Coordinates of C-alpha atoms and ligand atoms in Angstrom, one line a residue:
X297 CA 59.4 90.3 125.0
X298 CA 63.2 90.4 125.6
X299 CA 64.3 88.2 128.4
X300 CA 66.0 91.1 130.1
X301 CA 63.4 93.8 129.7
X302 CA 64.7 96.1 132.5
X303 CA 67.1 97.9 130.2
X304 CA 66.0 100.8 128.1
X305 CA 68.0 102.8 125.7
X306 CA 67.7 105.9 127.9
X307 CA 69.0 104.0 131.0
X308 CA 72.0 102.7 129.0
X309 CA 72.9 106.0 127.4
X310 CA 72.9 107.6 130.9
X311 CA 74.9 104.8 132.5
X312 CA 77.5 104.9 129.7
X313 CA 78.0 108.6 130.1
X314 CA 78.0 108.5 134.0
X315 CA 80.5 105.7 134.2
X316 CA 82.8 106.6 131.3
X317 CA 81.8 104.0 128.7
X318 CA 80.6 106.2 125.8
X319 CA 80.3 109.9 125.2
X320 CA 78.7 111.8 122.3
X321 CA 81.6 112.9 120.1
X322 CA 82.5 116.6 120.2
X323 CA 79.9 117.0 122.9
X324 CA 81.4 120.4 124.1
X325 CA 80.7 121.7 120.6
X326 CA 77.1 120.5 120.5
X327 CA 78.0 116.9 119.4
X328 CA 78.3 115.1 116.1
X329 CA 75.2 113.1 115.2
X330 CA 75.9 109.3 114.8
X331 CA 79.5 109.6 116.1
X332 CA 80.7 108.5 119.5
X333 CA 83.8 108.5 121.6
X334 CA 84.7 105.7 124.0
X335 CA 85.9 106.5 127.5
X336 CA 88.2 104.4 129.7
X337 CA 85.7 101.6 130.5
X338 CA 84.3 101.6 127.0
X339 CA 87.7 101.2 125.6
X340 CA 88.4 98.2 127.8
X341 CA 85.1 96.7 126.9
X342 CA 85.8 97.1 123.2
X343 CA 89.2 95.6 123.6
X344 CA 87.7 92.6 125.3
X345 CA 85.1 92.2 122.5
X346 CA 87.8 92.2 119.9
X347 CA 89.9 89.8 121.9
X348 CA 87.0 87.4 122.4
X349 CA 86.2 87.5 118.6
X350 CA 89.8 86.9 117.6
X351 CA 90.2 84.1 120.1
X352 CA 87.1 82.4 118.9
X353 CA 88.6 82.2 115.4
X354 CA 92.0 81.1 116.7
X355 CA 90.4 78.3 118.7
X356 CA 88.8 76.9 115.5
X357 CA 90.7 74.2 113.7
X358 CA 90.7 76.3 110.5
X359 CA 93.3 78.4 108.6
X360 CA 92.5 82.0 109.3
X361 CA 94.9 84.9 108.6
X362 CA 94.4 88.4 109.9
X363 CA 95.0 91.7 108.1
X364 CA 94.4 95.5 108.6
X365 CA 93.4 97.4 105.5
X366 CA 93.4 101.1 104.8
X367 CA 90.3 103.1 105.4
X368 CA 90.6 105.1 102.2
X369 CA 90.2 103.4 98.8
X370 CA 90.0 104.8 95.3
X371 CA 86.8 105.2 93.3
X372 CA 87.5 102.1 91.1
X373 CA 87.3 99.8 94.2
X374 CA 83.7 101.0 94.8
X375 CA 82.7 100.8 91.2
X376 CA 83.9 97.2 91.2
X377 CA 82.2 96.3 94.5
X378 CA 78.9 97.8 93.4
X379 CA 78.8 100.3 96.2
X380 CA 78.8 103.3 93.9
X381 CA 75.8 102.0 92.1
X382 CA 73.9 100.1 94.8
X383 CA 74.9 101.3 98.3
X384 CA 72.1 103.7 99.0
X385 CA 69.0 104.2 101.1
X386 CA 65.7 105.8 100.1
X387 CA 65.4 109.3 101.4
X388 CA 62.4 111.6 101.8
X389 CA 62.0 115.2 103.2
X390 CA 59.1 116.9 104.8
X391 CA 58.5 120.0 102.6
X392 CA 57.1 121.9 105.6
X393 CA 59.6 121.4 108.4
X394 CA 62.5 120.1 106.2
X395 CA 63.0 117.1 108.4
X396 CA 64.7 114.3 106.6
X397 CA 63.8 110.6 106.9
X398 CA 64.8 107.2 105.6
X399 CA 61.7 106.5 103.5
X400 CA 61.6 102.9 104.7
X401 CA 61.6 104.1 108.3
X402 CA 58.3 105.9 108.1
X403 CA 54.8 105.5 106.7
X404 CA 54.4 108.1 103.9
X405 CA 50.6 107.8 104.1
X406 CA 50.8 109.4 107.5
X407 CA 51.8 113.0 108.5
X408 CA 55.4 113.9 109.3
X409 CA 56.1 112.7 112.9
X410 CA 58.0 115.9 113.5
X411 CA 55.5 118.7 112.4
X412 CA 52.3 116.8 111.6
X413 CA 52.0 118.0 108.0
X414 CA 51.7 115.6 105.1
X415 CA 53.7 117.1 102.2
X416 CA 56.5 114.8 101.2
X417 CA 59.2 115.3 98.5
X418 CA 59.8 112.5 96.0
X419 CA 61.7 109.5 97.5
X420 CA 65.3 109.7 96.2
X421 CA 68.3 107.4 96.5
X422 CA 71.0 108.6 98.8
X423 CA 74.5 107.0 98.5
X424 CA 75.8 106.2 102.0
X425 CA 79.5 106.6 101.2
X426 CA 81.7 109.5 102.4
X427 CA 83.6 110.9 99.5
X428 CA 86.9 112.8 99.7
X429 CA 89.8 114.0 97.6
X430 CA 93.4 113.2 98.0
X431 CA 96.4 115.6 97.8
X432 CA 96.8 119.4 97.5
X433 CA 95.5 119.5 93.9
X434 CA 92.4 117.4 95.0
X435 CA 92.3 115.6 91.7
X436 CA 92.0 112.1 92.9
X437 CA 88.7 110.9 94.4
X438 CA 88.6 108.4 97.3
X439 CA 86.0 107.0 99.6
X440 CA 86.0 106.0 103.2
X441 CA 85.3 102.3 103.2
X442 CA 81.6 101.5 104.1
X443 CA 82.7 97.9 105.0
X444 CA 86.1 96.4 105.8
X445 CA 85.4 93.5 103.4
X446 CA 86.7 95.1 100.2
X447 CA 90.2 95.6 101.7
X448 CA 90.3 91.8 102.1
X449 CA 89.2 91.2 98.5
X450 CA 91.6 93.6 96.9
X451 CA 94.5 92.0 99.0
X452 CA 93.5 88.5 98.2
X453 CA 96.3 87.9 95.7
X454 CA 98.9 89.6 98.0
X455 CA 97.9 87.3 100.9
X456 CA 97.9 84.0 99.0
X457 CA 101.2 84.8 97.3
X458 CA 102.9 85.8 100.6
X459 CA 101.5 83.1 102.8
X460 CA 101.4 79.3 102.4
X461 CA 97.7 78.9 102.5
X462 CA 95.3 76.8 100.5
X463 CA 91.6 77.0 99.8
X464 CA 89.6 76.7 102.0
X465 CA 90.9 79.4 104.3
X466 CA 89.8 82.7 105.8
X467 CA 91.0 86.3 106.1
X468 CA 89.7 88.2 109.1
X469 CA 89.9 91.9 109.9
X470 CA 88.8 94.3 112.6
X471 CA 88.6 98.0 111.5
X472 CA 86.7 101.2 111.1
X473 CA 83.9 101.6 108.5
X474 CA 81.9 104.7 107.7
X475 CA 78.4 105.2 106.4
X476 CA 76.6 108.5 106.0
X477 CA 73.4 107.1 107.5
X478 CA 70.4 109.4 106.8
X479 CA 69.1 108.9 110.3
X480 CA 71.7 107.5 112.7
X481 CA 69.7 106.2 115.7
X482 CA 69.4 104.0 118.7
X483 CA 72.7 105.1 120.1
X484 CA 75.4 102.6 119.0
X485 CA 73.0 100.6 116.8
X486 CA 73.2 102.7 113.7
X487 CA 76.2 105.0 113.6
X488 CA 78.1 107.0 111.0
X489 CA 81.5 105.9 112.1
X490 CA 81.7 102.4 113.5
X491 CA 83.9 99.3 113.6
X492 CA 83.4 96.0 112.0
X493 CA 84.8 92.5 112.6
X494 CA 84.6 90.5 109.4
X495 CA 85.7 87.1 108.2
X496 CA 85.8 86.3 104.5
X497 CA 86.0 82.5 104.1
X498 CA 87.3 81.5 100.6
X499 CA 86.3 78.1 99.3
X500 CA 85.2 76.1 96.3
X501 CA 81.8 76.7 95.0
X502 CA 80.6 73.1 95.7
X503 CA 81.6 73.5 99.3
X504 CA 80.1 76.9 99.9
X505 CA 76.8 75.9 101.4
X506 CA 78.4 73.4 103.7
X507 CA 80.7 76.2 105.0
X508 CA 77.8 78.6 105.2
X509 CA 76.0 76.2 107.6
X510 CA 79.2 75.7 109.6
X511 CA 79.7 79.5 110.0
X512 CA 76.1 79.9 111.1
X513 CA 76.7 77.4 113.9
X514 CA 80.1 78.7 114.9
X515 CA 78.9 82.3 115.1
X516 CA 75.9 81.3 117.4
X517 CA 78.4 79.4 119.5
X518 CA 80.5 82.5 119.8
X519 CA 77.6 84.5 121.2
X520 CA 76.8 81.8 123.7
X521 CA 80.5 81.7 124.8
X522 CA 80.6 85.4 125.5
X523 CA 77.5 85.0 127.7
X524 CA 74.6 86.3 125.7
X525 CA 71.2 85.1 126.8
X526 CA 70.4 82.4 124.2
X527 CA 66.7 83.3 124.4
X528 CA 67.5 86.7 123.0
X529 CA 69.4 85.5 119.9
X530 CA 68.3 83.6 116.9
X531 CA 69.2 83.0 113.3
X532 CA 66.9 84.4 110.5
X533 CA 67.3 83.5 106.9
X534 CA 66.8 86.4 104.5
X535 CA 63.9 86.3 102.0
X536 CA 65.0 86.6 98.4
X537 CA 63.8 90.2 98.2
X538 CA 66.0 91.2 101.1
X539 CA 69.3 89.9 99.8
X540 CA 72.2 92.4 99.1
X541 CA 73.3 93.0 95.6
X542 CA 76.2 90.5 96.1
X543 CA 74.5 87.7 98.0
X544 CA 72.6 84.6 97.1
X545 CA 72.0 83.4 100.7
X546 CA 72.2 85.4 103.9
X547 CA 71.2 84.6 107.5
X548 CA 71.3 87.2 110.2
X549 CA 72.1 86.5 113.8
X550 CA 69.4 88.7 115.4
X551 CA 69.1 90.0 118.9
X552 CA 65.9 90.8 120.7
X553 CA 66.4 94.5 121.5
X554 CA 63.7 96.5 123.3
X555 CA 63.0 98.0 119.9
X556 CA 62.5 94.6 118.3
X557 CA 64.5 91.7 116.8
X558 CA 67.4 93.3 114.8
X559 CA 70.5 92.3 113.0
X560 CA 73.5 91.8 115.1
X561 CA 75.6 89.9 112.6
X562 CA 75.2 89.1 108.9
X563 CA 76.4 85.7 107.5
X564 CA 76.3 85.9 103.7
X565 CA 77.2 83.7 100.8
X566 CA 78.7 86.2 98.4
X567 CA 79.4 83.8 95.6
X568 CA 82.5 84.9 93.7
X569 CA 81.0 88.3 93.0
X570 CA 83.6 90.4 94.6
X571 CA 86.8 88.7 93.3
X572 CA 85.3 88.5 89.8
X573 CA 84.4 92.2 89.9
X574 CA 87.9 93.2 91.1
X575 CA 89.4 91.0 88.3
X576 CA 87.2 92.8 85.8
X577 CA 88.0 96.3 87.0
X578 CA 91.7 95.9 87.9
X579 CA 92.6 93.6 85.0
X580 CA 94.5 91.4 87.5
X581 CA 94.0 87.6 87.7
X582 CA 92.6 86.7 91.1
X583 CA 92.0 83.1 90.4
X584 CA 93.7 80.1 92.1
X585 CA 95.0 77.0 90.6
X586 CA 93.5 73.6 91.6
X587 CA 96.2 70.9 91.7
X588 CA 93.6 68.2 91.6
X589 CA 91.7 69.3 88.5
X590 CA 94.6 71.2 86.9
X591 CA 92.3 74.2 86.3
X592 CA 92.1 77.7 87.6
X593 CA 88.9 79.0 89.3
X594 CA 87.8 82.1 91.2
X595 CA 87.0 81.1 94.9
X596 CA 83.6 81.6 96.4
X597 CA 83.2 83.4 99.7
X598 CA 81.1 83.0 102.9
X599 CA 81.3 86.2 105.0
X600 CA 80.5 86.8 108.7
X601 CA 80.3 90.4 109.6
X602 CA 79.4 92.0 113.0
X603 CA 79.9 95.6 114.3
X604 CA 82.0 95.9 117.4
X605 CA 79.8 98.8 118.6
X606 CA 76.6 97.0 117.9
X607 CA 77.8 94.0 119.9
X608 CA 78.9 96.5 122.6
X609 CA 75.3 97.8 122.8
X610 CA 73.9 94.2 122.7
X611 CA 76.1 93.2 125.6
X612 CA 74.9 96.2 127.6
X613 CA 71.3 95.4 127.0
X614 CA 71.8 91.7 127.7
X615 CA 73.8 92.2 131.0
X616 CA 71.8 95.1 132.5
X617 CA 69.9 94.1 135.6
X618 CA 68.1 95.9 138.4
X619 CA 67.3 94.5 141.8
X620 CA 66.5 95.8 145.2
X621 CA 69.1 95.6 148.0
X622 CA 68.4 97.0 151.4
X623 CA 65.5 99.0 150.0
X624 CA 67.6 100.6 147.2
X625 CA 67.8 99.9 143.5
X626 CA 71.0 98.1 142.6
X627 CA 72.1 98.4 138.9
X628 CA 74.3 95.5 137.8
X629 CA 75.9 94.7 134.5
X630 CA 76.2 90.9 134.6
X631 CA 78.9 90.7 132.0
X632 CA 80.7 87.4 131.4
X633 CA 84.0 87.9 133.3
X634 CA 85.9 87.5 130.0
X635 CA 84.0 90.6 128.7
X636 CA 83.9 92.7 131.9
X637 CA 86.2 95.8 131.6
X638 CA 87.5 95.5 135.1
X639 CA 88.0 92.0 136.5
X640 CA 88.3 92.7 140.2
X641 CA 88.2 95.7 142.7
X642 CA 90.6 95.8 145.6
X643 CA 89.1 97.4 148.7
X644 CA 90.7 98.0 152.1
X645 CA 88.0 98.0 154.8
X646 CA 89.6 101.0 156.5
X647 CA 92.1 103.7 155.3
X648 CA 94.7 102.4 157.7
X649 CA 94.7 99.1 155.8
X650 CA 95.4 100.9 152.5
X651 CA 99.2 100.1 152.2
X652 CA 98.6 96.3 152.7
X653 CA 95.8 96.1 150.2
X654 CA 97.6 98.4 147.7
X655 CA 100.6 96.1 147.8
X656 CA 98.4 93.1 146.9
X657 CA 96.6 95.1 144.2
X658 CA 99.9 96.1 142.6
X659 CA 101.1 92.5 142.5
X660 CA 98.0 91.3 140.8
X661 CA 98.0 94.3 138.4
X662 CA 101.6 93.4 137.4
X663 CA 100.3 90.0 136.2
X664 CA 98.3 91.8 133.5
X665 CA 94.8 91.9 134.9
X666 CA 92.6 94.9 134.5
X667 CA 91.9 95.7 138.2
X668 CA 91.0 98.7 140.2
X669 CA 91.8 100.0 143.7
X670 CA 88.8 101.6 145.5
X671 CA 89.1 103.1 149.0
X672 CA 86.5 105.8 148.9
X673 CA 83.1 105.7 150.6
X674 CA 81.4 102.9 152.5
X675 CA 81.9 99.3 151.4
X676 CA 78.2 99.3 150.3
X677 CA 78.7 102.3 148.1
X678 CA 81.9 100.8 146.6
X679 CA 80.1 97.5 145.8
X680 CA 77.3 99.5 144.0
X681 CA 79.9 101.3 141.9
X682 CA 81.6 98.1 140.8
X683 CA 78.2 96.4 140.2
X684 CA 77.2 99.2 137.9
X685 CA 80.3 98.7 135.7
X686 CA 80.1 94.9 135.8
X687 CA 83.2 94.0 137.9
X688 CA 82.7 90.3 138.6
X689 CA 84.4 90.3 142.1
X690 CA 85.3 92.7 144.9
X691 CA 88.1 91.7 147.3
X692 CA 88.1 93.2 150.8
X693 CA 91.1 93.4 153.1
X694 CA 90.0 93.7 156.8
X695 CA 91.5 93.6 160.3
X696 CA 91.6 89.7 160.2
X697 CA 93.5 89.6 156.9
X698 CA 96.9 90.1 158.4
X699 CA 96.3 87.2 160.8
X700 CA 94.7 84.7 158.4
X701 CA 96.4 85.9 155.2
X702 CA 93.0 86.0 153.6
X703 CA 90.6 88.4 151.9
X704 CA 86.8 88.4 151.5
X705 CA 85.6 87.9 148.0
X706 CA 82.2 89.1 147.1
X707 CA 80.4 87.8 144.0
X708 CA 78.7 90.5 141.8
X709 CA 75.7 88.4 140.8
X710 CA 74.9 86.4 144.0
X711 CA 76.4 88.9 146.4
X712 CA 77.7 85.9 148.3
X713 CA 80.9 86.3 150.2
X714 CA 83.7 83.8 150.9
X715 CA 87.2 83.9 152.4
X716 CA 90.2 83.1 150.2
X717 CA 93.9 83.1 150.8
X718 CA 95.8 86.1 149.5
X719 CA 98.3 83.8 147.6
X720 CA 95.3 82.2 145.8
X721 CA 93.9 85.5 144.3
X722 CA 95.7 84.9 141.0
X723 CA 94.4 81.4 140.5
X724 CA 90.9 82.5 141.7
X725 CA 90.7 85.3 139.1
X726 CA 92.2 83.0 136.4
X727 CA 89.5 80.4 137.0
X728 CA 86.6 82.8 136.8
X729 CA 87.9 84.5 133.7
X730 CA 88.6 81.3 131.9
X731 CA 85.4 79.5 132.9
Ligands
LIG225 N1 80.5 93.3 104.6 C1 79.1 93.1 104.8 C2 78.4 94.2 105.6 O1 79.0 95.3 105.8 P1 76.2 94.9 106.8 O2 75.0 94.0 107.1 O3 75.9 96.1 106.1 O4 77.2 93.9 105.9 C3 77.5 94.1 108.9 O5 77.0 95.2 108.1 C4 77.4 94.5 110.4 O6 78.0 95.7 110.6 C5 76.0 94.6 110.9 O7 75.4 93.4 111.2 C6 76.2 95.5 112.1 O8 76.6 94.7 113.2 C7 77.3 96.4 111.7 N2 76.8 97.7 111.2 C8 76.4 98.0 109.9 N3 76.0 99.2 109.8 C9 76.2 99.8 111.0 C10 76.0 101.1 111.5 N4 75.6 102.1 110.8 N5 76.3 101.3 112.8 C11 76.8 100.3 113.6 N6 77.0 99.1 113.2 C12 76.7 98.8 111.9

């Protein structure tokens, strides 16, 4: 049982729409299955996720370079990577209602969950890549990348020859990836257009397992630092039969969703499969020279790969709480302040105090904080609104504020209030965000 079992997918989908985190894409035209748009709060939350991930790498005492690759890549790349041949899921159709399923998602011994008949087609392989053509003559075939990793491998030589880096080092990237999932489901869990944060760590073969263990530890540390409940995450080593075509060891960071323990991040030892394949298919030398042994070798790779959107959903599940306050249900997103889209809400107790509070709000906003000004409705209503979007603190300016140069700070989680000086708001916010 998940530690925070109050959240259901339905509640989160509804909250995300109501408060402007996530919308079904092209909703006014009936929606596009497996594709989502992010509203103002969702965009801020995504930015904070990317920032936390990037900072977690910058804080390590390791050489890591960042890049942004193109989304389109020619067919040859996907022949080399093995995606054309191997990147498919088993698909089956109900012959009666024509409903389509991933064959490994259902029990074919049982009737179709949609219409109750039991007449299945053969199970076929369905390649998950989106294919397109380039140019007016449409003669050249390209694919939307199904993972960001290949952009890193095909730029490996460019990066080492234009930067003074030595093995071991990493290349990290955040970017969109596309998979024509047969059955996109569970909201942001399995999408057709999504975003990945990937690190490819290049090292010598003999050090690969040492680095694999190091990355497993570092990635779990990252999830602890962004406030995930540690009882809801664990590391699970893949069985031999589960390994991807490129991997000889993989461990998943799994999260305990209401629909079971599922992969949040994959940590894979990819050997030197990718660089070797790209050497073979491009005819270019992607080996490096070892000054010590005076020989060339193709580096091995440990990869850490997590979806921004899947982590977004995980953070929602993990932070969602309901309690009862004054006989009413209070919904709270208990985000770590680093992750919270809005850091503080500025609230004048009465409309006539607006100019004073607005001036303070603008000063703090100028410092670069994501903050909001809220003067509509009762203070209780305003607190509930901020709780529901995870704002860590609300600051209230009242009739005493002018006399004592102070505001009341109300904590989202404990609902405790304290009085702080107006000129200490900046350091107060800094402290809670950096904690
Ligand atoms: N480069 C390795 C790779 O792409 P993966 O396990 O297929 O490995 C890595 O994907 C991560 O990307 C997953 O752990 C998940 O967080 C995210 N991801 C994969 N497919 C996704 C999808 N259809 N929708 C949302 N996120 C997805």
